[in-house]
mmCIF file of C-alpha atoms and ligand atoms in Angstrom:
data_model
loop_
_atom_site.group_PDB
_atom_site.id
_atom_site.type_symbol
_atom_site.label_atom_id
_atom_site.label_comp_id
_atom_site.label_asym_id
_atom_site.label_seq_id
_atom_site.Cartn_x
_atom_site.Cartn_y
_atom_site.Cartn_z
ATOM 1 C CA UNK A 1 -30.843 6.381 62.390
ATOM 2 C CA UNK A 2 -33.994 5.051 64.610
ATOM 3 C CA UNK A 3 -33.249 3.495 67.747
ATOM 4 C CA UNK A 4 -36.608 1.589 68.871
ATOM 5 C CA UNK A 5 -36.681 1.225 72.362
ATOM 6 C CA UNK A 6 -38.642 -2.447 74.338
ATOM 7 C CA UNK A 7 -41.733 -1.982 75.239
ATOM 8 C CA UNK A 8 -40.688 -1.976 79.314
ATOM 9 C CA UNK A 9 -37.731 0.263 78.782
ATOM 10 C CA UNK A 10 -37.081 2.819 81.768
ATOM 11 C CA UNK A 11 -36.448 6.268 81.593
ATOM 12 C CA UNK A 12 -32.855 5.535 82.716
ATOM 13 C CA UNK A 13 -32.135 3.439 79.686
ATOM 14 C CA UNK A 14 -33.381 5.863 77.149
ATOM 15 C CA UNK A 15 -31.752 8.796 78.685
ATOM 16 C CA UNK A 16 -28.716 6.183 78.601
ATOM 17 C CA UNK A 17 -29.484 5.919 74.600
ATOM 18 C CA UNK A 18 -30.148 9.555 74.264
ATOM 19 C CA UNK A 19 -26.732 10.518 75.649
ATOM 20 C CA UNK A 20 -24.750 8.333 73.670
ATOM 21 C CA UNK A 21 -26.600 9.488 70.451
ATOM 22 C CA UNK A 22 -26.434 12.781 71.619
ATOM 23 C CA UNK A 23 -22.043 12.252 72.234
ATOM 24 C CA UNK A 24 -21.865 10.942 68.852
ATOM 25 C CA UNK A 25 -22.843 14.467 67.438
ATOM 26 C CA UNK A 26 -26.581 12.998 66.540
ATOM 27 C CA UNK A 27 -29.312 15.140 67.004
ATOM 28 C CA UNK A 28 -32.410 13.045 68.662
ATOM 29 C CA UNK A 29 -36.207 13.680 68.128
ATOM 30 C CA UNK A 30 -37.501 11.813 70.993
ATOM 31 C CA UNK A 31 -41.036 9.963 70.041
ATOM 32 C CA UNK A 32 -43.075 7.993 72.918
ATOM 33 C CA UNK A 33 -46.381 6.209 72.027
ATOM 34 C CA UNK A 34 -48.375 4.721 74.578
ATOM 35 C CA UNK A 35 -45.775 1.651 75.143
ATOM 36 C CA UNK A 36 -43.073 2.014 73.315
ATOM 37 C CA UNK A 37 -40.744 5.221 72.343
ATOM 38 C CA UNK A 38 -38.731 5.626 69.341
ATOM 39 C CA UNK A 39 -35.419 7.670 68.816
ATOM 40 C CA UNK A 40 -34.612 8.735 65.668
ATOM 41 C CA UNK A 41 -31.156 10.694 65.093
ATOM 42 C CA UNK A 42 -30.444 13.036 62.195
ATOM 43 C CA UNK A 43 -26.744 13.634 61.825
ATOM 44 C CA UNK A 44 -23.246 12.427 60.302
ATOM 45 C CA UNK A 45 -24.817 8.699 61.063
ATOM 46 C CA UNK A 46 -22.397 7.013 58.006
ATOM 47 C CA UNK A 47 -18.973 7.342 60.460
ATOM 48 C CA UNK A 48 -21.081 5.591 63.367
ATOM 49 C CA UNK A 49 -20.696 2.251 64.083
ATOM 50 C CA UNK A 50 -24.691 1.812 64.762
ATOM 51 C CA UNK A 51 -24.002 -2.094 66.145
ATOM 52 C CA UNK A 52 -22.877 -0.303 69.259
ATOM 53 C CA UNK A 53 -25.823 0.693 69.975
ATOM 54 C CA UNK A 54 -27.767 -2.361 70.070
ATOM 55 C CA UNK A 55 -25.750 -3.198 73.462
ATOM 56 C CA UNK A 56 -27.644 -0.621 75.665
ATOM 57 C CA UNK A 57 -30.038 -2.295 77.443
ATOM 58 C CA UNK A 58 -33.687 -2.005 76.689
ATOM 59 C CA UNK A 59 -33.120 -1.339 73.092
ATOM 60 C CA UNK A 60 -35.273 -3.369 70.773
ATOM 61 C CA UNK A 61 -32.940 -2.769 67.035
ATOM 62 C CA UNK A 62 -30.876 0.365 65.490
ATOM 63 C CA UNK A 63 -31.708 1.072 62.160
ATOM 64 C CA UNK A 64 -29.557 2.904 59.667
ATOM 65 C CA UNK A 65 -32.091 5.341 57.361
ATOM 66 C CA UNK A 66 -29.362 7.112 55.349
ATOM 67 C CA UNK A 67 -26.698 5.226 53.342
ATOM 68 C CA UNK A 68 -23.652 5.418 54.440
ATOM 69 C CA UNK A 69 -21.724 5.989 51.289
ATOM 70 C CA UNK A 70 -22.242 9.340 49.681
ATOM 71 C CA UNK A 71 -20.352 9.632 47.292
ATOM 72 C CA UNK A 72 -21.390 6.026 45.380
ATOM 73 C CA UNK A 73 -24.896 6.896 46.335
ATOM 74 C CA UNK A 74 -27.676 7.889 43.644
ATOM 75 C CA UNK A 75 -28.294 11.163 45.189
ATOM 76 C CA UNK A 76 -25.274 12.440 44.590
ATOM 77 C CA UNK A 77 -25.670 12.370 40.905
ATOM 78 C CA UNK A 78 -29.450 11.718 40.209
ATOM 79 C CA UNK A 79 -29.279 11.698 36.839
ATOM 80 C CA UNK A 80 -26.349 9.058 36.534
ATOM 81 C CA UNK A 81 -22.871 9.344 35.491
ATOM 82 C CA UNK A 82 -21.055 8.464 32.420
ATOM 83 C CA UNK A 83 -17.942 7.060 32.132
ATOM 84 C CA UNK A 84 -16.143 9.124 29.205
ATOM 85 C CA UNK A 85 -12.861 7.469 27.729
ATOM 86 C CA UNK A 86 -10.334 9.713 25.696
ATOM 87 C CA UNK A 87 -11.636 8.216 22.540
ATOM 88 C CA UNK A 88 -15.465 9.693 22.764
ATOM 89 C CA UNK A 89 -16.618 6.175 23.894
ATOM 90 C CA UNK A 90 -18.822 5.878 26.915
ATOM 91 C CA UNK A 91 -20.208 3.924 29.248
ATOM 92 C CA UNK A 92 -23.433 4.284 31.412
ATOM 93 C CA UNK A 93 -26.752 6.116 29.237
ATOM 94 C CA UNK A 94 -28.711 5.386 26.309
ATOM 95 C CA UNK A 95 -25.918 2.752 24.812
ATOM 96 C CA UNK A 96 -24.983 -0.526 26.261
ATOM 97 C CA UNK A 97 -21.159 -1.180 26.529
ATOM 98 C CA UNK A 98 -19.582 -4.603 24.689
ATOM 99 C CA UNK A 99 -16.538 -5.268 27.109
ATOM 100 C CA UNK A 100 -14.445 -8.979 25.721
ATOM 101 C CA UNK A 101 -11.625 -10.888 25.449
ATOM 102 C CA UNK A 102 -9.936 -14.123 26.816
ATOM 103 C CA UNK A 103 -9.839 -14.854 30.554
ATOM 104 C CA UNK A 104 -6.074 -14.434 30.573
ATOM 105 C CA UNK A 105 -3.568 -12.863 27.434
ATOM 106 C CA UNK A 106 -2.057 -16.256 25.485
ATOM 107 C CA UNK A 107 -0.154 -14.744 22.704
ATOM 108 C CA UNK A 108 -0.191 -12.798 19.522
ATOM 109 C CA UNK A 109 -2.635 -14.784 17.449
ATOM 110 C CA UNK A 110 -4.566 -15.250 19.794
ATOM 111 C CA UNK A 111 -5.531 -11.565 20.848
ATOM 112 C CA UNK A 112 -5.272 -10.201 17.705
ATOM 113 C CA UNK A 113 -7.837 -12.273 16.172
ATOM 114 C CA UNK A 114 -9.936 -11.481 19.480
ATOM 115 C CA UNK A 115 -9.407 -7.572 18.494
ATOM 116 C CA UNK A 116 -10.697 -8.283 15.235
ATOM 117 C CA UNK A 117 -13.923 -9.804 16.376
ATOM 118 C CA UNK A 118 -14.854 -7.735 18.886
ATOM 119 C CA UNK A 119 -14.281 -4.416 16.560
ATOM 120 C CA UNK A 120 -16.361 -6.693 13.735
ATOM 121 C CA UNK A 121 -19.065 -6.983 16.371
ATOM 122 C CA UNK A 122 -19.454 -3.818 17.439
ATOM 123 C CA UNK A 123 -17.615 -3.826 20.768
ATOM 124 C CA UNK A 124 -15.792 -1.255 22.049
ATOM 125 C CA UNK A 125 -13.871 -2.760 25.010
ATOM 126 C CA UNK A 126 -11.159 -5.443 24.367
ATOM 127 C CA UNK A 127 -10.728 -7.311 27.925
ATOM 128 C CA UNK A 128 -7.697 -9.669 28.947
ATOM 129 C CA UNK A 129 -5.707 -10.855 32.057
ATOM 130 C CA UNK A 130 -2.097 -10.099 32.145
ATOM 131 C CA UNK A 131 -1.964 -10.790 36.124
ATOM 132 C CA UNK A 132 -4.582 -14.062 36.701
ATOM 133 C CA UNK A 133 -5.594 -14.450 40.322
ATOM 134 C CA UNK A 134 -5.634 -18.462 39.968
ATOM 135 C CA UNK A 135 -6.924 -19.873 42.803
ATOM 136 C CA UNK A 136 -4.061 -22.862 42.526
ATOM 137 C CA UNK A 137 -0.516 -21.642 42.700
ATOM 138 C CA UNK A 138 0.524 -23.525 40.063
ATOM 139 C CA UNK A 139 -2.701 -22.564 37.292
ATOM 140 C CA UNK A 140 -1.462 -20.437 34.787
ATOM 141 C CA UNK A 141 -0.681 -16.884 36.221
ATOM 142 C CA UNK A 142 -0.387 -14.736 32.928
ATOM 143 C CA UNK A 143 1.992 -12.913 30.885
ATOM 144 C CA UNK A 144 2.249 -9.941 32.814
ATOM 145 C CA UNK A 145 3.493 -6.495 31.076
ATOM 146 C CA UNK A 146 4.180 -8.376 27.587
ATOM 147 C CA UNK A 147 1.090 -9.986 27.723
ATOM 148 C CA UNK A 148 -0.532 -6.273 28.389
ATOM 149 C CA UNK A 149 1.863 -4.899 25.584
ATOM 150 C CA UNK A 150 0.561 -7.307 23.065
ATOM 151 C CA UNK A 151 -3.215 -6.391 24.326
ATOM 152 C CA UNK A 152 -2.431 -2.818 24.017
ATOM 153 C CA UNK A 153 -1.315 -3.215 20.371
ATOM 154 C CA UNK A 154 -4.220 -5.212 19.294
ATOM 155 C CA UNK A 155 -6.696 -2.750 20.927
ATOM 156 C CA UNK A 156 -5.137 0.453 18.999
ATOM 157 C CA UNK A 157 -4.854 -1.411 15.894
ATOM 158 C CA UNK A 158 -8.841 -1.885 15.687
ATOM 159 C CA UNK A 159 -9.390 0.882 17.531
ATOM 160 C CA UNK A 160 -11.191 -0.317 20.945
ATOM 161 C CA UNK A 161 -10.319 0.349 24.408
ATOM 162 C CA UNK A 162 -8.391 -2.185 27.025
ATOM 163 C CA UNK A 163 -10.086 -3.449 30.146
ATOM 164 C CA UNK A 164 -7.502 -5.639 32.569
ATOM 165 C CA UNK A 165 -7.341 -6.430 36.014
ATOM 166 C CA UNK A 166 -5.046 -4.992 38.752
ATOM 167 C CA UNK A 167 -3.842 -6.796 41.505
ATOM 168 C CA UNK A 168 -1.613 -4.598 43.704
ATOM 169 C CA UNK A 169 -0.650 -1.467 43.858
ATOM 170 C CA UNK A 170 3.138 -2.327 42.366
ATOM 171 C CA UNK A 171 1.207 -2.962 39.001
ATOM 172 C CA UNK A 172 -0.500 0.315 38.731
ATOM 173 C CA UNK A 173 2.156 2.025 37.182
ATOM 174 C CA UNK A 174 3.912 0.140 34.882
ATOM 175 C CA UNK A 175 0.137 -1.093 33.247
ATOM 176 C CA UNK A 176 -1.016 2.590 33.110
ATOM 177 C CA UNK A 177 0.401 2.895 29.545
ATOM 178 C CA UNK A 178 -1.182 0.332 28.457
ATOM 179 C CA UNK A 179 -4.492 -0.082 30.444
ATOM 180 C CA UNK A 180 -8.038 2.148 29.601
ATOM 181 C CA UNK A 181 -9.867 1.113 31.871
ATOM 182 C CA UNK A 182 -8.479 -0.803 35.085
ATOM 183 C CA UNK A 183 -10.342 -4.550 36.593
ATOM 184 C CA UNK A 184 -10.616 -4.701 40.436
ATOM 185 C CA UNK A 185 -11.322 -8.795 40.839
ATOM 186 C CA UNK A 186 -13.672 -10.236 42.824
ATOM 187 C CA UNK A 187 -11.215 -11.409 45.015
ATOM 188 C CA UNK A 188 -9.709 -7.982 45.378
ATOM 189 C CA UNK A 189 -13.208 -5.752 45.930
ATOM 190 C CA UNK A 190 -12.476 -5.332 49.569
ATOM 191 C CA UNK A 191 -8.027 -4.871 49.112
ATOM 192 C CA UNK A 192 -8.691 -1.046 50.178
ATOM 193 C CA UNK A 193 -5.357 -0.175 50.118
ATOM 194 C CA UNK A 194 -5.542 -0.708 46.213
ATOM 195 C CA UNK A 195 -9.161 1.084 46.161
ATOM 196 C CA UNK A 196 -7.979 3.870 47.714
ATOM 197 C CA UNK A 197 -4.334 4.627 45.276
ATOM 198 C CA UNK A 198 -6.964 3.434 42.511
ATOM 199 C CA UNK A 199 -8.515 7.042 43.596
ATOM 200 C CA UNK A 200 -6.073 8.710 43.291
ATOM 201 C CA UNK A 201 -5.318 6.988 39.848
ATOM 202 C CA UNK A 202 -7.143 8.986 37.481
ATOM 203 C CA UNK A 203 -7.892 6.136 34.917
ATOM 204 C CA UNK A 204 -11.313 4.619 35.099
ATOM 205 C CA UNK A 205 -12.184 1.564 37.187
ATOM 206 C CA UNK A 206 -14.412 -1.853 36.545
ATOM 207 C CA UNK A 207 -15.136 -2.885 40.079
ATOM 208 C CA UNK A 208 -16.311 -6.478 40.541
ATOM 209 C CA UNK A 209 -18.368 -7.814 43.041
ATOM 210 C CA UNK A 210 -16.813 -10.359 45.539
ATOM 211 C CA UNK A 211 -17.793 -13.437 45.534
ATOM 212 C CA UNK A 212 -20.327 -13.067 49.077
ATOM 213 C CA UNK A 213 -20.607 -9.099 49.148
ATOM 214 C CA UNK A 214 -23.303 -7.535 49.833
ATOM 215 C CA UNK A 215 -24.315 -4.949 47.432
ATOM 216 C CA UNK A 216 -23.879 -1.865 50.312
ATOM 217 C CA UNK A 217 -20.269 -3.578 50.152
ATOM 218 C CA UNK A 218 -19.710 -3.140 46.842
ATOM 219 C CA UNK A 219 -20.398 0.476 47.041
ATOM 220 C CA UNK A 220 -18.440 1.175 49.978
ATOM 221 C CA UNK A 221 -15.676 0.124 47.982
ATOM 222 C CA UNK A 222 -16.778 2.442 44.947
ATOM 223 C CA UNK A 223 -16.743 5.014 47.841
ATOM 224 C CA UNK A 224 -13.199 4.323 48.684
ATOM 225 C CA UNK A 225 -11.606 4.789 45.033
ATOM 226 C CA UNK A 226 -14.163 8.045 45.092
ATOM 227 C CA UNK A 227 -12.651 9.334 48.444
ATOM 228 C CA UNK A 228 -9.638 9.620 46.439
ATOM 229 C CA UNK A 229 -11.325 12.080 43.550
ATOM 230 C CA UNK A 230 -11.260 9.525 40.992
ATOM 231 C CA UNK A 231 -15.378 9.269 40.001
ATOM 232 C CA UNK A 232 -14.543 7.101 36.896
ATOM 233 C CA UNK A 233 -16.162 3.941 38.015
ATOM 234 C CA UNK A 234 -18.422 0.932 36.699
ATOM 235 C CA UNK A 235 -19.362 -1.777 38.955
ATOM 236 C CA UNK A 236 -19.802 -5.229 37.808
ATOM 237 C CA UNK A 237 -21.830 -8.027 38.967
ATOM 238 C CA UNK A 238 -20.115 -11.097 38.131
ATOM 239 C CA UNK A 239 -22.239 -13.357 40.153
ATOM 240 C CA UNK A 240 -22.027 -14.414 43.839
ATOM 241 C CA UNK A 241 -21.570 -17.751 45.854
ATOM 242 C CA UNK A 242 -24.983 -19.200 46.912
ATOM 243 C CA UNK A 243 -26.027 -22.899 48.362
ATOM 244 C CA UNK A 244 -26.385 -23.731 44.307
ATOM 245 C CA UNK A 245 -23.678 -25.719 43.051
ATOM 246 C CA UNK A 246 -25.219 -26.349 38.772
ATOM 247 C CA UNK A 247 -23.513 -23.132 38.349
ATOM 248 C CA UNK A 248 -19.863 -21.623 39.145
ATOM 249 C CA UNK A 249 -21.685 -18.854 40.788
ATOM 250 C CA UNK A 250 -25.022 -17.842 40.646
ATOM 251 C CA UNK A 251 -25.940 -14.709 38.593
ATOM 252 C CA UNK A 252 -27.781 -11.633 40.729
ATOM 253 C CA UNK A 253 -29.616 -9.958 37.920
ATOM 254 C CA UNK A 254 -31.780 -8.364 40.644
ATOM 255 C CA UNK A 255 -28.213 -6.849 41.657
ATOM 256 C CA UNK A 256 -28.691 -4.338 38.385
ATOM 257 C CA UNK A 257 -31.999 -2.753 39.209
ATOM 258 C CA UNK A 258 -30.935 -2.469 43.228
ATOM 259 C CA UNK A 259 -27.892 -0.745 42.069
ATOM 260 C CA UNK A 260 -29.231 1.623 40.145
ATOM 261 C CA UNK A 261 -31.696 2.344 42.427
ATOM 262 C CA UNK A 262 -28.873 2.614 45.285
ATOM 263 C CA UNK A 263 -26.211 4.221 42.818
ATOM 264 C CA UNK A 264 -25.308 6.407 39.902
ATOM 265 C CA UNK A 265 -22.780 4.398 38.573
ATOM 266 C CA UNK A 266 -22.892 2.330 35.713
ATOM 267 C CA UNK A 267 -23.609 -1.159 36.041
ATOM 268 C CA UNK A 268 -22.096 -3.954 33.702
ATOM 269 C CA UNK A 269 -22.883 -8.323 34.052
ATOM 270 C CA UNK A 270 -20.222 -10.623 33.262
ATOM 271 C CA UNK A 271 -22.350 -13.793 33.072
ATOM 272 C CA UNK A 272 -19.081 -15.625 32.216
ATOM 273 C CA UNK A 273 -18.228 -15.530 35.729
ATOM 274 C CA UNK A 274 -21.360 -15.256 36.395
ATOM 275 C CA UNK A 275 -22.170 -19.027 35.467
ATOM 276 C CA UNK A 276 -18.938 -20.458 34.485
ATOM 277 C CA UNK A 277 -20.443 -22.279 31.685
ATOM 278 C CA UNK A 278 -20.645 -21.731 28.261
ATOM 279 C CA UNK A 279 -24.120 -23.166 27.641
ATOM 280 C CA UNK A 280 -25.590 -20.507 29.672
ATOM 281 C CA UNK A 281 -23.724 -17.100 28.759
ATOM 282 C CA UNK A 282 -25.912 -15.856 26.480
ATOM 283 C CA UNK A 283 -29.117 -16.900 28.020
ATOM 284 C CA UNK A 284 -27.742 -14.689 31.255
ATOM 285 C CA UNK A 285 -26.791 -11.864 28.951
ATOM 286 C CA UNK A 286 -29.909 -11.138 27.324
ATOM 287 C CA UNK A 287 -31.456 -11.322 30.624
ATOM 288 C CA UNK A 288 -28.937 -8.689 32.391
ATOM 289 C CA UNK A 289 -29.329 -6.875 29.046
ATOM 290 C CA UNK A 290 -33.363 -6.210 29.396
ATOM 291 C CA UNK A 291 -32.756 -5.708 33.380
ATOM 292 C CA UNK A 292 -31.015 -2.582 32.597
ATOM 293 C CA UNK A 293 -26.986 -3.133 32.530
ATOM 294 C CA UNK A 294 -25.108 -1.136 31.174
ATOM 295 C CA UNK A 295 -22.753 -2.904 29.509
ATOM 296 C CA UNK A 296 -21.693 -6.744 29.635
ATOM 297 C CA UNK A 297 -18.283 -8.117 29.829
ATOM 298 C CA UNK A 298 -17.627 -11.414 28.124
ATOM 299 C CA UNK A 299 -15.000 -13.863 27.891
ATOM 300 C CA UNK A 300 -13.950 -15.104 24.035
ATOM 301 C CA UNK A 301 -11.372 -17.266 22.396
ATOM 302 C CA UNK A 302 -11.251 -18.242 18.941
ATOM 303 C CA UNK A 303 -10.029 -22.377 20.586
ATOM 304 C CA UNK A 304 -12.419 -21.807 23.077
ATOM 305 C CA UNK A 305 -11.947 -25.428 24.770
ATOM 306 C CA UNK A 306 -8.348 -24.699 24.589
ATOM 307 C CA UNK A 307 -8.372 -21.350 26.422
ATOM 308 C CA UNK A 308 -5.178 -21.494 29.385
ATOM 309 C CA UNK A 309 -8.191 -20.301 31.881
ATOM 310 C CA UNK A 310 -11.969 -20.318 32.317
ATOM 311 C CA UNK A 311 -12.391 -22.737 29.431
ATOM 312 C CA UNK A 312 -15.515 -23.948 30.000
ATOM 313 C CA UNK A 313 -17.218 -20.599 30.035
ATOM 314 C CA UNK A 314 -15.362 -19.092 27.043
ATOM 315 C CA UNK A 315 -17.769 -18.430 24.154
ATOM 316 C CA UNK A 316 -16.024 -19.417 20.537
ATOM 317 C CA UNK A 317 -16.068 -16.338 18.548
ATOM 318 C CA UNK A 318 -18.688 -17.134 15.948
ATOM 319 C CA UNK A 319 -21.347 -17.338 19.473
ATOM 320 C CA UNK A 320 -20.074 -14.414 20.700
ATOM 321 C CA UNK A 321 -21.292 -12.696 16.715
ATOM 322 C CA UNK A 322 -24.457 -14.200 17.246
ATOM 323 C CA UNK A 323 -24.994 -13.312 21.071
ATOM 324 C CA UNK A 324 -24.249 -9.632 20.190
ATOM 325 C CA UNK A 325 -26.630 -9.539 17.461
ATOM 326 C CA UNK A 326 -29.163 -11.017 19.655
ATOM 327 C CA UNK A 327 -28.471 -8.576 22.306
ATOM 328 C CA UNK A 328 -29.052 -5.823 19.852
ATOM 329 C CA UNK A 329 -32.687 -6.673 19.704
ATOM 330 C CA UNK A 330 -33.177 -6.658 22.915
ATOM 331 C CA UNK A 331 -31.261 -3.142 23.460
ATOM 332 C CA UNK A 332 -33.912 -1.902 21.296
ATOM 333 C CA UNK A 333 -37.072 -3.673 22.962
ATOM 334 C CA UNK A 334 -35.477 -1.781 26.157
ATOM 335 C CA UNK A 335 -35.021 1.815 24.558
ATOM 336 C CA UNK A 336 -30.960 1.205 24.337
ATOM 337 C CA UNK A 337 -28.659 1.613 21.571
ATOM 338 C CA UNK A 338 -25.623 -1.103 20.990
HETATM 339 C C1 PEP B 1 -11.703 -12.254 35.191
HETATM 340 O O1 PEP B 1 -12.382 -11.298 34.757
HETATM 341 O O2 PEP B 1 -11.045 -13.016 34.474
HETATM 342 C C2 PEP B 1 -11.759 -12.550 36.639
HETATM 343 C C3 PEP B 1 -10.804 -13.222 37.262
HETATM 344 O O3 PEP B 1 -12.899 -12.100 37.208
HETATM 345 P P1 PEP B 1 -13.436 -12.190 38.716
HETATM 346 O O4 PEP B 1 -12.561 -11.299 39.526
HETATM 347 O O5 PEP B 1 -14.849 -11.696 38.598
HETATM 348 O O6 PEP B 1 -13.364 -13.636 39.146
HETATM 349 MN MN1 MN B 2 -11.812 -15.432 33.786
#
């Protein structure tokens, strides 16, 4: 941490400042130029609550220098991790992930013929709510465990992986049968209690971005389900809530080079979410795709227009084929396999 000091600070007030570093178990390397001096402190800064420190008088600003998640952060693991899944398939390095589904689990036909596609297109990942976080009461909430079941069956039958969201912790348990890889929502990125049994969960996890978190947020949440031991995580940028209304949310692509940059975790783009209209999926997609995601999650439906939830940004299947193919070429401009 730095502490820079105003230029008519008194020796009281820095000894002040120096003492209170100095209590918080910081060691302080005391710089004074010819107005101004400068405290920097080397020491277990990520538990301190630096704010504090902006209240002593005749400090100028506090300034964290270090990160202060560890475990989430890139040097920890500098040369990334990869998410391994029982069946060999993995996400994070050289290949790019193909993660979709419907918004929310209708019924038989209708993820079955989903399974098909997505194994037909190369995917790996077959997503789908069983537990909808609707943000009306009386929207469609999902099918819950037979929704999953059905999911589950369609997934083994072609093969590919399932990808759903978690809402509490009651859930955990009864989904783990049936659940590869488990979805914290948006609206649940910052529900640590869930983060933290999610740790101790041992399946992987696809953590979202909330809708107006920061990216440090986002990996202080991967940091809780890490705390727990469980390092089988891939964060998702699903788009954020700016002052621009033409889209649902507005899609941070710069969020995939900062996390990488910040992080060794995987990074996948939902550009459903991420623009909540169907028009401009795959223009986002190809442009997370040559920023450097690792994977992208997509939402399909064969009656696209009919879909129980997130209609409008549903791709029909036949755009989904052609969106993957297109992505392929891009993969390869950007040295990636999908
Ligand atoms: C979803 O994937 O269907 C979903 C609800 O996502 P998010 O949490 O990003 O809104
Ligand atoms: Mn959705």
């Amino acid at each position: 941490m730095i502490v820079a000091m105003q230029e008519r600070a008194t020796e009281e007030q820095i000894d002040a400042v120096i003492d209170a570093m100095v209590e918080a178990g910081v060691n302080v390397h005391r710089t004074t130029g010819a107005t101004q001096s400068i405290l920097a402190g080397v020491g277990p800064t990520a538990s301190i609550d630096l704010a504090k420190f902006e209240l002593f008088a005749g400090v100028l600003y506090v300034h964290r220098i270090t990160a202060p998640y560890k475990l989430a952060g890139r040097a920890f693991r500098p040369e990334g991790t990869v998410v391994e899944f029982p069946n060999g398939v993995k996400v994070g390095g050289e290949h790019i992930a193909v993660m979709a589904g419907p918004c929310a689990i209708e019924n038989r036909e209708q993820i079955f013929a989903i399974a098909k596609c997505v194994k037909a297109a190369g995917g790996g990942f077959l997503r789908g709510g069983a537990f909808k976080p609707r943000s009306s009461p009386y929207a469609f909430q999902g099918l819950g465990i037979p929704g999953l079941k059905l999911m589950h069956e369609a997934a083994q039958e072609h093969g590919l992986l399932t990808v759903t969201e978690v809402m509490e912790i009651a859930q955990i348990e009864s989904m783990l049968p049936y659940t590869d890889l488990f979805q914290v929502g948006a609206r649940n990125m910052q529900n640590f209690n869930l983060l933290r049994e999610l740790g101790l969960a041992r399946k992987p996890v696809l953590l979202k971005r909330g809708i107006s978190a920061t990216l440090e947020e986002l990996l202080l949440s991967a940091e809780y389900i890490m705390a727990g031991g469980n390092y089988d995580i891939i964060l998702c940028e699903r788009g954020i809530r700016t002052y621009e209304t033409s889209t649902r949310n507005t899609m941070d692509i710069s969020a995939i080079p900062v996390l990488h940059k910040l992080s060794h975790l995987p990074v996948v783009a939902d550009p459903s979410h991420g623009t909540g209209r169907r028009d401009m999926v795959p223009p986002m997609a190809k442009a997370t795709v040559a920023a450097g995601a690792d994977g992208i999650l997509v939402e399909i439906h064969p009656n696209a227009d009919k879909a129980a939830s997130d209609a409008a940004q549903t791709l029909y299947l036949d755009q989904f084929e052609k969106l993957v193919g297109e992505l392929r070429v891009i993969a390869g401009a950007v040295g990636r396999t999908l």
